[in-house]
Amino acid sequence: MADAVSIFMSIGLSEQKAKETLKNEALTSTLKKAIEQAQGLLGSASVDKTAGTLLYNMVTRLKDTNRLSFLTEYIITQKITSELQLSAALDFLKSHPQENLDRLEFETACGVGVVVTPEQIEDAVRTLHSLRLLWCENRFGLCSSGEARTALKWADGKIVKNEVDMQVLHLLGPKTEADLEKKPKAAKPKAAEKDVKIEQVSVENGKTQTFGKSLMEQLRGEALKFHKPGENYKTEGYVVTPNTMNLLKKHLEETGGQVRTRFPPEPNGILHIGHAKAINFNFGFAKANNGICFLRYDDTNPEKEEEKYFTAIREMVEWLGEGHAYVCHQRGEELKGHNVPPSPWRERPVEESLILFDRMRKGMFAEGEVTLRMKMVMEDGKMDPVAYRIKYTPHHRTGDTWCIYPTYDYTHCLCDSIENITHSLCTKEFQSRRSSYFWLCNALDVYCPVQWEYGRLNLTYTVVSKRKIIKLVETGIVRDWDDPRLFTLTALRRRGFPPQAINNFCARVGVTVAQTTMEPHLLEACVREVLNDTAPRAMAVLEPLKVTITNLPTNKEVRVPDFPANEAKGSHVVPFSKTIFIEKSDFREVMEKGYKRLTPDQPVGLRHAGYVISVQRVIKDGCGNVCELEVTCASSDSVEKPKAFIQWVSDPLQCEVRLYERLFLHKNPEDPAEVPAGFLTDINPYSLTVIESALVDRSVGKSKVFDKFQFERVGYFSVDPDSTSEKLVFNRTVTLKEDPGKI
């Protein structure tokens, strides 16, 4: 170690920096090689500090170590003498991964041999536009040397800055006290409210994030971080082979430079809220960049497409002839966990593996007895992932025609390659698969897309794991995958969440690389915003109380606006007779402080009817419960304005209403620290309330499944698929306002 520290210090590193470098084995090894090559070029001379600093910076930033000796030579021979030239050199090498470089083109791009004299710098600074402005206005201000650097790209930055400072001083003289005073910052013009919409979203750790950009704007911004189609090699970690540039050229010819993404849901489960972000990201990124997104769902592909994919993947088995795979007899339990010992069959002859693989295909082995494994080590240290395994479970389309099935690690990258995907977007848990992704494409010498990872979206107070949802269904806690208390997409649709609201929610979460955990009420806020503009109004009472209007001269019809804030959007008619029904909670026999609705001593208005009612008589049943009110009515224009207006129904339809609350009591039901006995013990006993005899006005009588309404003063509701021609069933989607006290 002491020798290595001395070697590193010999090029100008401090002792502390040298010791820190030794902690990184890969960096240490590469730096030693660079120093050895430098000493070989210099002979007995030592590496000066400037060259040593450039060597160190080059080694820390160089991705392709095959270029190490090439760049070392340019630094030691003083053809590259500045950080600016080094950055240009590294950028050039990144964009030119082919083996044979055009040295003249490289040297031109890096400013090799370019000499900028002090006279050239002086002349360039004198012609600066910003300098002339300062002279004209006779004031000090910001005069950036960057303008001169643009004119003289390879000039020494310090010399340029000194020249700028000197000429400013010459023009204006020394600064006065007025020049030294701190000038107040000019206020930025306020953006029009209609152009910028800012939402504050609190994440689980208590921090508040602000979102104002649409998803499309975010994705276009994110695109700046991604490679352009055909420039896959510019991505960090991308593996370049001798044939990469030819494959990329062919890829561009086939796609025309189009951005291509894909959304590949597994056919063995239901999509959940996390998938909504994936859908938005994959389809949205393609749309934002005028590209295309493939929905890859094998079980719904046409037969022709299925054959195309299977044939292509089957042909890839030819890689066996290259010795990159082997048939292994280790059992599944032997392959679990880390530090799994190498398979004793790893060096099995290729011919033998080919014969055994054919026997696997013909069903000559038991399930779990053998697998086909790829010879490679993944990023997380796992060795030789499985490519094919035996499963005798009949497929719902192909029956028992096939008994060998490929794994995700084998098919994912190959399907991406077949479809010429440019950006393979997936969640962070697949980051460890990136090495196998690149490795397999390169082993087969096919076009290799780039895998980009982003943070998955999680919600509190729920579970989305397939296994755990199945447990909830099997134990009867929920009815099925589409139970409105779950956060599967089918459940959210059944509950009445509009797709636009889910997309808006994904936009507010943002295109994040880090995993995000959000509160359900933030999603519900997006739902309210959409439904407020799209759900027509109706009147309903969940717990009816009969009211008889004793002085109503005649039955009539009342026109109710579908959207009271914008009556031009339409209206509907409801009957108004001497018998109406109001919400039980809208009447109290005993007046309480702050209560504004109907009491024996306090009248109340009826929404849209144009009447105010006053209690004349309270009728009770044999148990002493209020069962009916007799009231009189007066025109709203003829009496004092009441403190409140309530909804009502007349000649209504009877319906069933289902009210939903959070399924779990704790934020993180899967966390043993919060729920030691497991998520099944954390069920909220009040997560579902069924009201079988609610009343709703007849305007909703012809509504269809998933039609949405705002029941005035009650909440937003959606027609459930359980509805029949005899009786409608409504799911409460969300309340009108967030209830901070709810479970």
XYZ file of C-alpha atoms in Angstrom:
743
model
C 0.000 0.000 0.000
C 2.834 2.399 0.871
C 4.388 1.855 -2.563
C 1.084 2.638 -4.284
C 0.672 5.823 -2.210
C 4.166 6.934 -3.238
C 3.436 6.207 -6.900
C 0.256 8.269 -6.801
C 1.939 11.117 -4.945
C 4.666 11.163 -7.618
C 2.146 12.607 -10.116
C 1.040 15.362 -7.746
C -1.731 13.751 -5.680
C -1.843 14.614 -1.987
C -1.291 11.777 0.454
C -4.972 11.898 1.484
C -6.125 11.788 -2.150
C -3.781 8.909 -2.880
C -5.145 6.883 0.060
C -8.745 7.611 -0.969
C -7.950 6.391 -4.488
C -6.680 3.076 -3.124
C -10.167 2.336 -1.769
C -11.382 1.937 -5.353
C -9.727 -1.172 -6.787
C -10.727 -0.535 -10.388
C -9.538 3.085 -10.275
C -6.286 2.056 -8.580
C -5.525 -0.547 -11.224
C -6.262 1.807 -14.135
C -4.278 4.697 -12.637
C -1.253 2.448 -12.072
C -1.386 1.398 -15.734
C -1.569 5.039 -16.859
C 1.426 6.009 -14.687
C 3.463 3.042 -15.955
C 2.726 4.039 -19.553
C 3.587 7.664 -18.785
C 6.929 6.683 -17.248
C 7.660 4.504 -20.257
C 7.161 7.520 -22.516
C 9.174 9.902 -20.301
C 12.087 7.608 -19.517
C 14.027 9.009 -16.556
C 11.991 12.211 -16.371
C 9.108 12.500 -13.881
C 5.473 13.364 -14.550
C 4.885 17.060 -13.815
C 1.906 18.124 -11.695
C -0.154 19.500 -14.616
C 0.175 16.269 -16.573
C -0.388 14.263 -13.376
C -3.653 16.083 -12.663
C -4.830 15.480 -16.230
C -3.881 11.812 -15.983
C -5.871 11.390 -12.776
C -8.917 13.218 -14.167
C -8.719 11.200 -17.371
C -8.623 7.879 -15.500
C -11.599 8.788 -13.274
C -13.755 9.763 -16.267
C -12.649 7.362 -19.002
C -15.321 4.714 -19.699
C -13.449 2.716 -22.349
C -10.142 1.612 -20.800
C -8.998 0.416 -24.220
C -8.300 4.105 -24.913
C -6.076 4.491 -21.833
C -2.710 4.345 -23.586
C -4.032 6.517 -26.435
C -4.990 9.412 -24.134
C -1.966 8.931 -21.855
C 0.292 9.484 -24.847
C -1.479 12.750 -25.761
C -1.203 14.038 -22.183
C 2.458 13.106 -21.630
C 3.551 14.462 -25.026
C 1.779 17.725 -24.083
C -0.649 17.619 -26.986
C -3.470 17.783 -24.431
C -2.522 20.358 -21.805
C -5.778 21.634 -20.310
C -8.935 20.356 -18.684
C -10.915 21.855 -21.564
C -8.971 19.784 -24.105
C -9.326 16.658 -21.963
C -13.103 17.075 -21.751
C -13.278 17.502 -25.523
C -11.133 14.377 -25.982
C -13.335 12.273 -23.699
C -16.491 13.516 -25.453
C -14.998 12.655 -28.835
C -14.059 9.124 -27.750
C -17.527 8.588 -26.273
C -19.168 9.516 -29.570
C -16.653 7.528 -31.656
C -16.482 4.064 -30.116
C -15.137 2.390 -33.257
C -11.588 0.999 -33.027
C -9.941 2.943 -35.850
C -10.015 6.654 -35.052
C -9.270 9.447 -37.472
C -6.437 11.114 -35.538
C -6.682 14.347 -37.503
C -10.398 14.615 -36.714
C -9.675 13.804 -33.055
C -6.919 16.431 -32.778
C -9.089 19.073 -34.432
C -11.917 18.336 -31.985
C -9.517 18.623 -29.030
C -7.596 21.710 -30.134
C -4.294 19.864 -30.403
C -1.580 22.192 -31.679
C -3.760 25.308 -31.372
C -1.831 28.197 -29.822
C -3.650 31.329 -28.674
C -1.337 34.310 -28.197
C -1.811 37.106 -25.639
C -2.329 39.501 -28.550
C -5.232 37.391 -29.873
C -6.820 37.376 -26.430
C -6.419 41.150 -26.103
C -8.020 41.754 -29.517
C -10.885 39.356 -28.812
C -11.692 40.969 -25.460
C -11.600 44.455 -26.974
C -14.370 43.516 -29.400
C -16.654 42.038 -26.743
C -20.247 43.258 -27.097
C -20.835 43.262 -23.345
C -17.688 45.333 -22.780
C -18.892 47.976 -25.237
C -22.241 48.123 -23.442
C -20.530 48.776 -20.104
C -18.504 51.582 -21.671
C -21.583 53.137 -23.293
C -23.531 53.074 -20.032
C -20.467 54.109 -17.990
C -21.161 51.527 -15.286
C -19.804 48.349 -13.839
C -21.761 45.197 -14.431
C -21.464 41.585 -15.388
C -18.960 41.156 -18.201
C -18.406 37.442 -18.610
C -15.157 36.063 -19.969
C -17.317 33.307 -21.466
C -18.028 35.564 -24.447
C -14.326 35.767 -25.167
C -13.911 32.045 -24.585
C -16.527 31.419 -27.273
C -14.414 33.383 -29.727
C -11.190 31.742 -28.525
C -12.229 28.203 -27.556
C -8.793 26.925 -26.577
C -7.507 30.046 -24.796
C -6.374 29.796 -21.160
C -9.382 30.764 -19.050
C -7.376 32.589 -16.381
C -5.575 34.729 -18.937
C -8.892 35.602 -20.619
C -10.460 36.620 -17.293
C -7.482 38.761 -16.328
C -7.608 40.519 -19.690
C -11.346 41.203 -19.310
C -10.823 42.641 -15.804
C -7.950 44.816 -17.002
C -9.869 46.276 -19.942
C -12.942 46.984 -17.781
C -10.679 48.859 -15.346
C -9.100 50.767 -18.208
C -12.496 51.813 -19.586
C -14.244 52.794 -16.366
C -11.483 53.356 -13.841
C -11.597 52.069 -10.248
C -14.987 51.283 -8.692
C -16.636 54.043 -6.699
C -18.708 53.622 -3.523
C -21.859 53.766 -5.665
C -20.549 50.870 -7.773
C -19.898 48.821 -4.658
C -23.449 49.258 -3.342
C -25.540 46.109 -3.574
C -28.175 46.617 -6.233
C -31.680 45.264 -5.510
C -32.704 42.381 -7.716
C -35.279 43.211 -10.354
C -38.573 41.487 -9.681
C -39.349 38.756 -12.167
C -42.601 39.272 -14.073
C -45.388 37.076 -12.747
C -46.544 34.381 -15.089
C -50.198 34.461 -15.974
C -52.158 32.183 -13.686
C -53.686 30.330 -16.618
C -50.230 29.470 -17.973
C -48.649 28.071 -14.827
C -50.361 25.787 -12.407
C -48.437 24.840 -9.292
C -49.428 22.015 -7.003
C -47.787 21.171 -3.694
C -47.433 17.494 -2.960
C -46.119 16.196 0.363
C -44.249 12.933 0.172
C -43.982 10.379 2.934
C -40.787 11.700 4.494
C -42.460 15.015 5.196
C -40.729 17.002 2.471
C -42.847 19.092 0.134
C -42.279 19.018 -3.595
C -43.713 21.488 -6.091
C -44.948 20.386 -9.473
C -46.095 22.685 -12.234
C -45.047 21.003 -15.460
C -47.255 18.729 -17.465
C -46.135 15.149 -17.972
C -45.255 15.904 -21.589
C -43.038 18.813 -20.525
C -41.323 16.661 -17.929
C -40.745 13.855 -20.415
C -39.327 16.213 -23.007
C -36.973 17.516 -20.348
C -36.077 13.998 -19.300
C -35.307 13.244 -22.922
C -32.320 15.582 -22.662
C -30.715 13.060 -20.296
C -31.383 10.114 -22.577
C -29.377 9.156 -25.618
C -30.616 9.977 -29.078
C -31.726 7.040 -31.243
C -28.651 5.377 -32.672
C -26.331 6.900 -30.053
C -26.736 4.071 -27.538
C -22.960 3.949 -27.040
C -23.023 7.365 -25.350
C -24.853 5.861 -22.390
C -22.754 5.080 -19.349
C -22.185 1.355 -18.969
C -23.214 0.493 -22.525
C -21.017 -2.281 -23.884
C -19.486 -1.644 -27.309
C -18.422 -4.593 -29.453
C -16.576 -4.561 -32.800
C -19.946 -4.882 -34.552
C -21.907 -2.335 -32.471
C -21.664 0.547 -34.936
C -22.815 -1.652 -37.843
C -25.794 -2.878 -35.809
C -26.708 0.684 -34.805
C -26.489 1.789 -38.435
C -28.873 -1.005 -39.456
C -31.160 -0.096 -36.530
C -31.379 3.526 -37.733
C -32.109 2.390 -41.275
C -35.037 0.305 -40.016
C -36.487 2.895 -37.626
C -35.631 6.159 -39.369
C -34.339 7.523 -36.050
C -37.731 7.144 -34.373
C -37.925 6.896 -30.561
C -39.328 3.472 -29.629
C -40.401 2.310 -26.180
C -42.473 -0.612 -24.954
C -44.819 -1.466 -22.112
C -44.509 -5.196 -21.332
C -46.992 -6.149 -18.591
C -46.855 -9.697 -17.313
C -49.987 -11.685 -18.201
C -50.104 -13.340 -14.781
C -51.515 -10.474 -12.737
C -53.637 -7.326 -12.759
C -52.085 -3.908 -13.351
C -51.930 -1.619 -10.318
C -51.305 2.053 -9.615
C -47.543 1.565 -9.979
C -48.098 0.350 -13.527
C -49.945 3.598 -14.242
C -46.660 5.458 -13.879
C -44.989 2.907 -16.164
C -47.735 3.348 -18.763
C -47.432 7.131 -18.568
C -43.646 7.015 -18.748
C -43.369 4.544 -21.644
C -46.243 5.813 -23.786
C -45.689 9.425 -22.694
C -41.956 9.455 -23.455
C -42.613 8.091 -26.940
C -45.415 10.599 -27.564
C -43.399 13.537 -26.230
C -40.650 12.717 -28.723
C -42.873 11.855 -31.708
C -42.129 8.170 -31.283
C -44.066 4.954 -30.812
C -44.686 2.652 -27.851
C -45.349 -1.073 -28.254
C -47.829 -2.768 -25.935
C -46.110 -6.114 -25.549
C -48.582 -8.558 -24.103
C -47.859 -11.987 -25.538
C -51.204 -13.538 -24.594
C -53.126 -11.025 -26.692
C -50.845 -10.934 -29.725
C -52.304 -12.243 -32.999
C -51.168 -15.749 -33.885
C -48.872 -14.457 -36.589
C -47.116 -12.130 -34.178
C -46.784 -14.847 -31.581
C -45.108 -17.089 -34.139
C -42.782 -14.279 -35.158
C -41.621 -13.705 -31.597
C -41.277 -17.351 -30.729
C -39.403 -18.155 -33.931
C -36.982 -15.296 -33.348
C -36.312 -16.320 -29.756
C -35.973 -19.982 -30.724
C -33.399 -19.066 -33.347
C -31.356 -17.361 -30.657
C -30.664 -20.763 -29.120
C -27.925 -20.963 -31.731
C -25.766 -19.100 -29.242
C -25.369 -22.476 -27.499
C -22.881 -23.297 -30.226
C -20.673 -20.492 -28.920
C -20.378 -22.030 -25.490
C -22.259 -19.251 -23.675
C -24.768 -21.566 -21.989
C -25.122 -25.023 -20.517
C -27.789 -27.412 -19.301
C -27.673 -27.589 -15.500
C -29.145 -30.178 -13.124
C -29.074 -28.056 -9.970
C -32.511 -27.758 -8.348
C -34.271 -24.446 -7.823
C -33.658 -24.435 -4.067
C -29.913 -24.809 -4.716
C -29.906 -21.662 -6.863
C -31.589 -19.370 -4.325
C -29.784 -16.650 -2.394
C -26.344 -15.096 -2.926
C -22.940 -16.796 -3.047
C -24.376 -19.814 -4.822
C -21.460 -22.132 -5.716
C -20.719 -22.539 -9.439
C -22.598 -25.327 -11.142
C -20.604 -28.573 -11.539
C -22.029 -28.679 -15.083
C -20.754 -25.190 -16.048
C -18.037 -26.542 -18.353
C -20.235 -29.200 -19.924
C -19.397 -29.641 -23.667
C -21.586 -27.620 -26.016
C -22.655 -30.677 -28.004
C -23.864 -32.382 -24.834
C -25.859 -29.306 -23.767
C -27.491 -29.122 -27.210
C -28.635 -32.740 -26.950
C -29.964 -32.226 -23.401
C -31.752 -29.011 -24.374
C -33.515 -30.864 -27.182
C -34.607 -33.469 -24.626
C -35.912 -30.673 -22.396
C -38.012 -29.441 -25.310
C -39.402 -32.939 -25.893
C -40.478 -33.302 -22.265
C -37.980 -36.003 -21.315
C -37.183 -34.440 -17.907
C -39.303 -33.764 -14.845
C -40.305 -30.219 -13.946
C -37.456 -28.598 -11.997
C -34.980 -31.319 -12.911
C -32.944 -29.320 -15.450
C -32.586 -25.738 -16.674
C -30.681 -23.931 -19.386
C -28.382 -21.338 -17.803
C -26.399 -18.460 -19.304
C -22.704 -18.157 -18.480
C -22.424 -14.710 -16.942
C -22.324 -12.836 -13.623
C -25.048 -10.245 -13.012
C -24.550 -6.826 -11.391
C -25.860 -8.040 -8.037
C -23.326 -10.873 -8.014
C -25.732 -13.647 -8.966
C -24.149 -16.157 -11.289
C -25.490 -17.765 -14.458
C -29.180 -16.747 -14.626
C -31.663 -19.288 -15.984
C -32.694 -18.901 -19.643
C -35.173 -21.785 -19.994
C -36.963 -24.017 -17.491
C -39.506 -26.825 -17.708
C -43.154 -26.220 -16.802
C -45.887 -28.761 -17.490
C -48.734 -26.381 -16.684
C -50.934 -26.134 -19.828
C -50.935 -22.732 -21.512
C -54.414 -21.264 -21.995
C -53.782 -20.764 -25.721
C -51.199 -23.339 -26.806
C -52.185 -26.070 -24.359
C -49.363 -28.551 -23.699
C -47.577 -27.989 -27.029
C -44.590 -26.536 -25.186
C -43.083 -27.573 -21.893
C -40.043 -25.279 -21.906
C -40.536 -21.589 -21.192
C -37.992 -18.754 -21.375
C -37.315 -16.471 -18.402
C -37.513 -12.686 -18.209
C -33.719 -12.399 -18.351
C -33.663 -14.307 -21.630
C -36.644 -12.866 -23.497
C -36.759 -9.257 -22.321
C -33.693 -7.948 -24.132
C -34.296 -10.102 -27.208
C -37.864 -8.850 -27.652
C -36.557 -5.294 -27.241
C -33.940 -5.998 -29.903
C -36.489 -7.544 -32.295
C -38.756 -4.477 -31.928
C -35.800 -2.072 -32.349
C -36.594 -0.424 -29.009
C -34.478 2.677 -28.422
C -35.217 3.203 -24.725
C -36.095 0.179 -22.583
C -37.631 1.949 -19.580
C -38.108 -0.110 -16.418
C -38.219 0.321 -12.649
C -35.132 0.325 -10.441
C -35.478 -3.275 -9.279
C -34.432 -4.351 -12.785
C -31.139 -2.446 -12.585
C -29.314 -5.626 -11.554
C -30.539 -7.210 -14.814
C -28.876 -4.567 -16.984
C -25.634 -6.534 -17.243
C -27.438 -9.671 -18.458
C -29.456 -7.480 -20.852
C -26.318 -6.107 -22.539
C -24.446 -9.389 -22.284
C -27.030 -11.532 -24.063
C -27.556 -9.104 -26.954
C -23.804 -8.841 -27.455
C -23.263 -12.597 -27.097
C -25.760 -13.110 -29.922
C -24.358 -10.154 -31.884
C -27.774 -8.500 -32.291
C -28.839 -4.868 -31.891
C -28.638 -3.928 -28.217
C -31.088 -1.271 -26.913
C -30.379 0.757 -23.772
C -32.091 -0.042 -20.486
C -32.976 3.027 -18.398
C -34.299 2.675 -14.857
C -36.699 4.969 -12.998
C -38.203 4.913 -9.510
C -41.378 2.927 -8.972
C -44.489 4.529 -7.519
C -45.888 3.234 -4.232
C -48.918 4.267 -2.194
C -49.444 4.041 1.548
C -52.387 2.162 3.131
C -52.371 -0.548 0.458
C -50.627 -3.610 -0.955
C -50.051 -4.283 -4.658
C -48.192 -7.592 -4.539
C -49.961 -10.290 -6.556
C -49.412 -12.854 -3.809
C -50.864 -10.613 -1.116
C -53.897 -9.574 -3.162
C -54.619 -13.253 -3.784
C -54.521 -13.752 0.002
C -57.027 -10.931 0.447
C -59.321 -12.546 -2.120
C -58.964 -16.082 -0.750
C -59.731 -14.974 2.806
C -62.822 -13.072 1.654
C -61.508 -9.695 2.788
C -62.013 -8.335 -0.736
C -64.240 -9.723 -3.487
C -61.707 -9.888 -6.313
C -58.888 -7.996 -8.041
C -61.334 -5.234 -8.940
C -62.597 -4.630 -5.399
C -62.776 -0.806 -5.190
C -60.754 -0.780 -1.960
C -57.681 -2.032 -3.820
C -55.346 0.048 -5.956
C -55.272 -2.185 -9.004
C -56.260 -0.265 -12.120
C -59.365 -2.414 -12.553
C -60.360 -1.590 -8.968
C -59.796 2.125 -9.474
C -61.883 2.049 -12.652
C -64.680 0.242 -10.833
C -64.552 2.772 -8.022
C -64.932 5.545 -10.594
C -61.438 7.027 -10.892
C -61.169 8.674 -14.344
C -58.043 7.721 -16.327
C -57.283 11.421 -16.770
C -57.048 11.810 -12.987
C -54.611 8.896 -12.696
C -52.496 10.385 -15.483
C -52.540 13.786 -13.780
C -51.439 12.142 -10.560
C -48.515 10.491 -12.347
C -47.565 13.889 -13.783
C -47.551 15.451 -10.312
C -45.454 12.645 -8.919
C -43.032 13.494 -11.680
C -40.497 11.551 -13.698
C -38.314 10.530 -10.779
C -35.380 8.145 -10.591
C -35.847 7.640 -6.860
C -38.644 5.453 -5.512
C -41.651 7.539 -4.544
C -44.204 6.769 -1.837
C -47.331 8.902 -1.926
C -50.439 9.301 0.206
C -53.779 8.164 -1.304
C -55.380 11.550 -0.640
C -53.067 13.090 -3.253
C -54.497 10.762 -5.882
C -58.006 11.504 -4.616
C -57.369 15.246 -5.026
C -56.609 14.650 -8.713
C -59.847 12.660 -8.990
C -61.895 15.508 -7.494
C -60.398 18.013 -9.915
C -61.398 15.966 -12.947
C -64.845 14.950 -11.675
C -65.672 18.495 -10.622
C -65.524 19.440 -14.300
C -66.948 16.251 -15.809
C -69.441 14.634 -13.421
C -72.994 16.031 -13.815
C -74.883 16.826 -10.612
C -77.785 14.817 -9.226
C -79.523 14.751 -5.841
C -79.520 11.732 -3.549
C -80.128 10.960 0.109
C -78.347 8.030 1.730
C -80.429 7.874 4.914
C -83.879 9.161 3.916
C -86.262 11.036 6.181
C -89.804 11.514 4.814
C -91.063 15.096 4.623
C -94.669 16.029 3.808
C -95.277 19.579 2.577
C -98.793 20.343 3.785
C -99.365 23.578 1.857
C -97.845 22.817 -1.544
C -100.605 23.876 -3.953
C -99.703 21.421 -6.740
C -97.012 19.040 -7.922
C -94.478 20.578 -10.276
C -91.199 19.949 -12.067
C -87.906 21.576 -11.162
C -85.070 22.155 -13.620
C -81.670 21.335 -12.072
C -78.412 22.421 -13.776
C -75.961 19.606 -14.498
C -73.134 21.956 -13.570
C -74.343 24.850 -11.373
C -71.146 26.813 -11.983
C -71.766 26.666 -15.736
C -75.468 26.260 -16.510
C -74.752 26.387 -20.244
C -73.469 22.798 -19.992
C -77.016 21.472 -19.649
C -79.708 20.587 -17.138
C -82.256 17.923 -16.213
C -85.777 17.939 -14.781
C -86.875 16.318 -11.500
C -90.378 16.082 -9.987
C -91.300 18.139 -6.915
C -94.361 16.937 -4.974
C -95.802 17.287 -1.486
C -93.802 14.188 -0.411
C -90.038 14.583 -0.510
C -87.120 12.944 1.265
C -84.176 14.647 2.908
C -81.060 13.359 4.664
C -81.717 12.355 8.289
C -78.637 14.281 9.365
C -80.149 17.457 7.888
C -82.734 17.572 10.712
C -82.195 17.873 14.448
C -84.982 17.983 16.933
C -82.849 19.886 19.422
C -81.013 22.949 18.202
C -77.243 22.915 18.748
C -74.775 25.763 18.469
C -73.435 26.162 14.933
C -76.029 23.871 13.342
C -77.464 25.616 10.267
C -79.918 23.113 8.828
C -83.505 22.194 9.666
C -84.815 22.268 13.269
C -88.287 22.938 14.741
C -87.204 26.557 15.158
C -84.984 27.005 12.092
C -86.137 26.818 8.431
C -83.940 25.512 5.620
C -83.869 26.043 1.862
C -84.391 23.297 -0.711
C -81.736 23.356 -3.435
C -82.998 24.356 -6.892
C -86.678 24.229 -5.792
C -87.113 27.901 -4.904
C -88.735 27.037 -1.547
C -87.892 27.347 2.132
C -89.505 24.829 4.489
C -90.404 25.209 8.178
C -91.267 22.359 10.569
C -94.867 22.181 11.807
C -94.938 18.694 13.284
C -92.416 15.956 14.168
C -93.765 12.391 13.820
C -92.047 9.505 15.647
C -92.331 5.733 15.505
C -93.026 3.416 18.445
C -89.344 3.516 19.475
C -89.282 7.267 19.686
C -87.302 7.746 16.464
C -88.197 10.571 14.091
C -89.784 8.969 11.007
C -91.531 11.892 9.309
C -91.781 15.659 9.296
C -94.769 17.771 8.370
C -93.657 21.149 7.040
C -94.957 24.192 5.248
C -93.183 25.849 2.357
C -92.758 29.455 1.291
C -91.208 30.948 -1.812
C -87.555 31.819 -1.340
C -88.303 35.335 -2.576
C -90.905 35.977 0.127
C -88.909 35.036 3.235
C -85.576 35.777 4.819
C -82.713 33.843 3.272
C -82.112 30.650 5.293
C -78.724 29.731 6.755
C -78.433 26.637 4.571
C -79.831 24.834 1.518
C -80.107 21.040 1.468
C -80.624 18.408 -1.224
C -83.851 16.444 -1.498
C -85.541 13.884 -3.740
C -89.160 13.402 -4.809
C -90.607 10.287 -6.438
C -87.067 8.899 -6.358
C -85.393 5.673 -7.446
C -84.207 3.272 -4.792
C -80.559 2.291 -5.204
C -77.682 0.631 -3.396
C -74.743 2.774 -2.361
C -71.324 1.449 -1.339
C -69.097 3.702 0.735
C -65.363 2.951 0.827
C -62.620 3.884 3.245
C -58.981 2.763 3.375
C -58.587 -1.005 3.478
C -55.751 -0.929 6.033
C -55.399 0.851 9.350
C -51.677 1.618 9.072
C -49.690 3.461 6.427
C -47.396 0.536 5.760
C -49.335 -2.675 6.383
C -46.444 -4.783 5.067
C -43.946 -3.321 7.537
C -43.414 -5.652 10.538
C -42.438 -2.635 12.629
C -45.929 -1.151 12.118
C -47.939 -4.369 11.839
C -46.056 -7.162 13.638
C -48.759 -9.783 13.049
C -48.878 -9.266 9.281
C -50.984 -7.304 6.814
C -54.035 -9.576 7.136
C -54.434 -8.432 10.757
C -54.467 -4.757 9.772
C -57.821 -4.663 7.968
C -60.025 -1.631 8.624
C -63.409 -3.037 9.772
C -65.137 0.062 8.361
C -63.538 -0.069 4.912
C -66.908 -0.899 3.293
C -70.387 0.307 4.241
C -73.344 -0.840 2.123
C -76.547 1.239 2.097
C -79.185 -0.883 0.396
C -82.069 1.609 0.338
C -80.622 4.943 -0.628
C -82.723 7.247 -2.801
C -81.622 9.137 -5.907
C -83.482 11.390 -8.317
C -84.800 9.886 -11.529
C -82.392 11.785 -13.783
C -79.830 8.989 -13.334
C -82.286 6.215 -14.231
C -80.806 5.490 -17.681
C -77.149 5.698 -16.657
C -74.683 3.034 -17.758
C -71.922 1.181 -15.932
C -69.040 3.533 -14.988
C -71.141 6.679 -15.546
C -70.123 9.227 -12.944
C -72.121 11.788 -10.961
C -71.719 14.240 -8.173
C -74.465 13.641 -5.630
C -74.824 17.172 -4.322
C -73.443 17.657 -0.807
C -72.628 13.917 -0.596
C -69.735 13.022 -2.889
C -68.749 11.674 -6.290
C -70.250 8.337 -7.330
C -69.885 5.850 -10.186
C -72.316 3.217 -11.467
C -71.070 -0.255 -10.481
C -71.152 -3.294 -12.825
C -73.422 -5.050 -10.286
C -76.243 -2.701 -11.355
C -79.348 -4.220 -12.918
C -82.337 -2.817 -14.784
C -84.290 -3.069 -11.519
C -81.736 -1.481 -9.223
C -78.704 0.719 -9.704
C -75.592 0.270 -7.556
C -73.330 3.260 -6.922
C -69.766 3.257 -5.622
C -68.600 6.338 -3.789
C -65.484 7.367 -5.686
C -64.357 10.131 -3.324
C -65.952 12.546 -0.896
C -66.464 16.143 -1.994
C -63.637 17.296 0.239
C -60.746 15.541 1.881
C -61.611 14.379 5.378
C -58.424 14.721 7.479
C -59.983 12.685 10.254
C -60.844 9.582 8.247
C -58.983 6.341 8.695
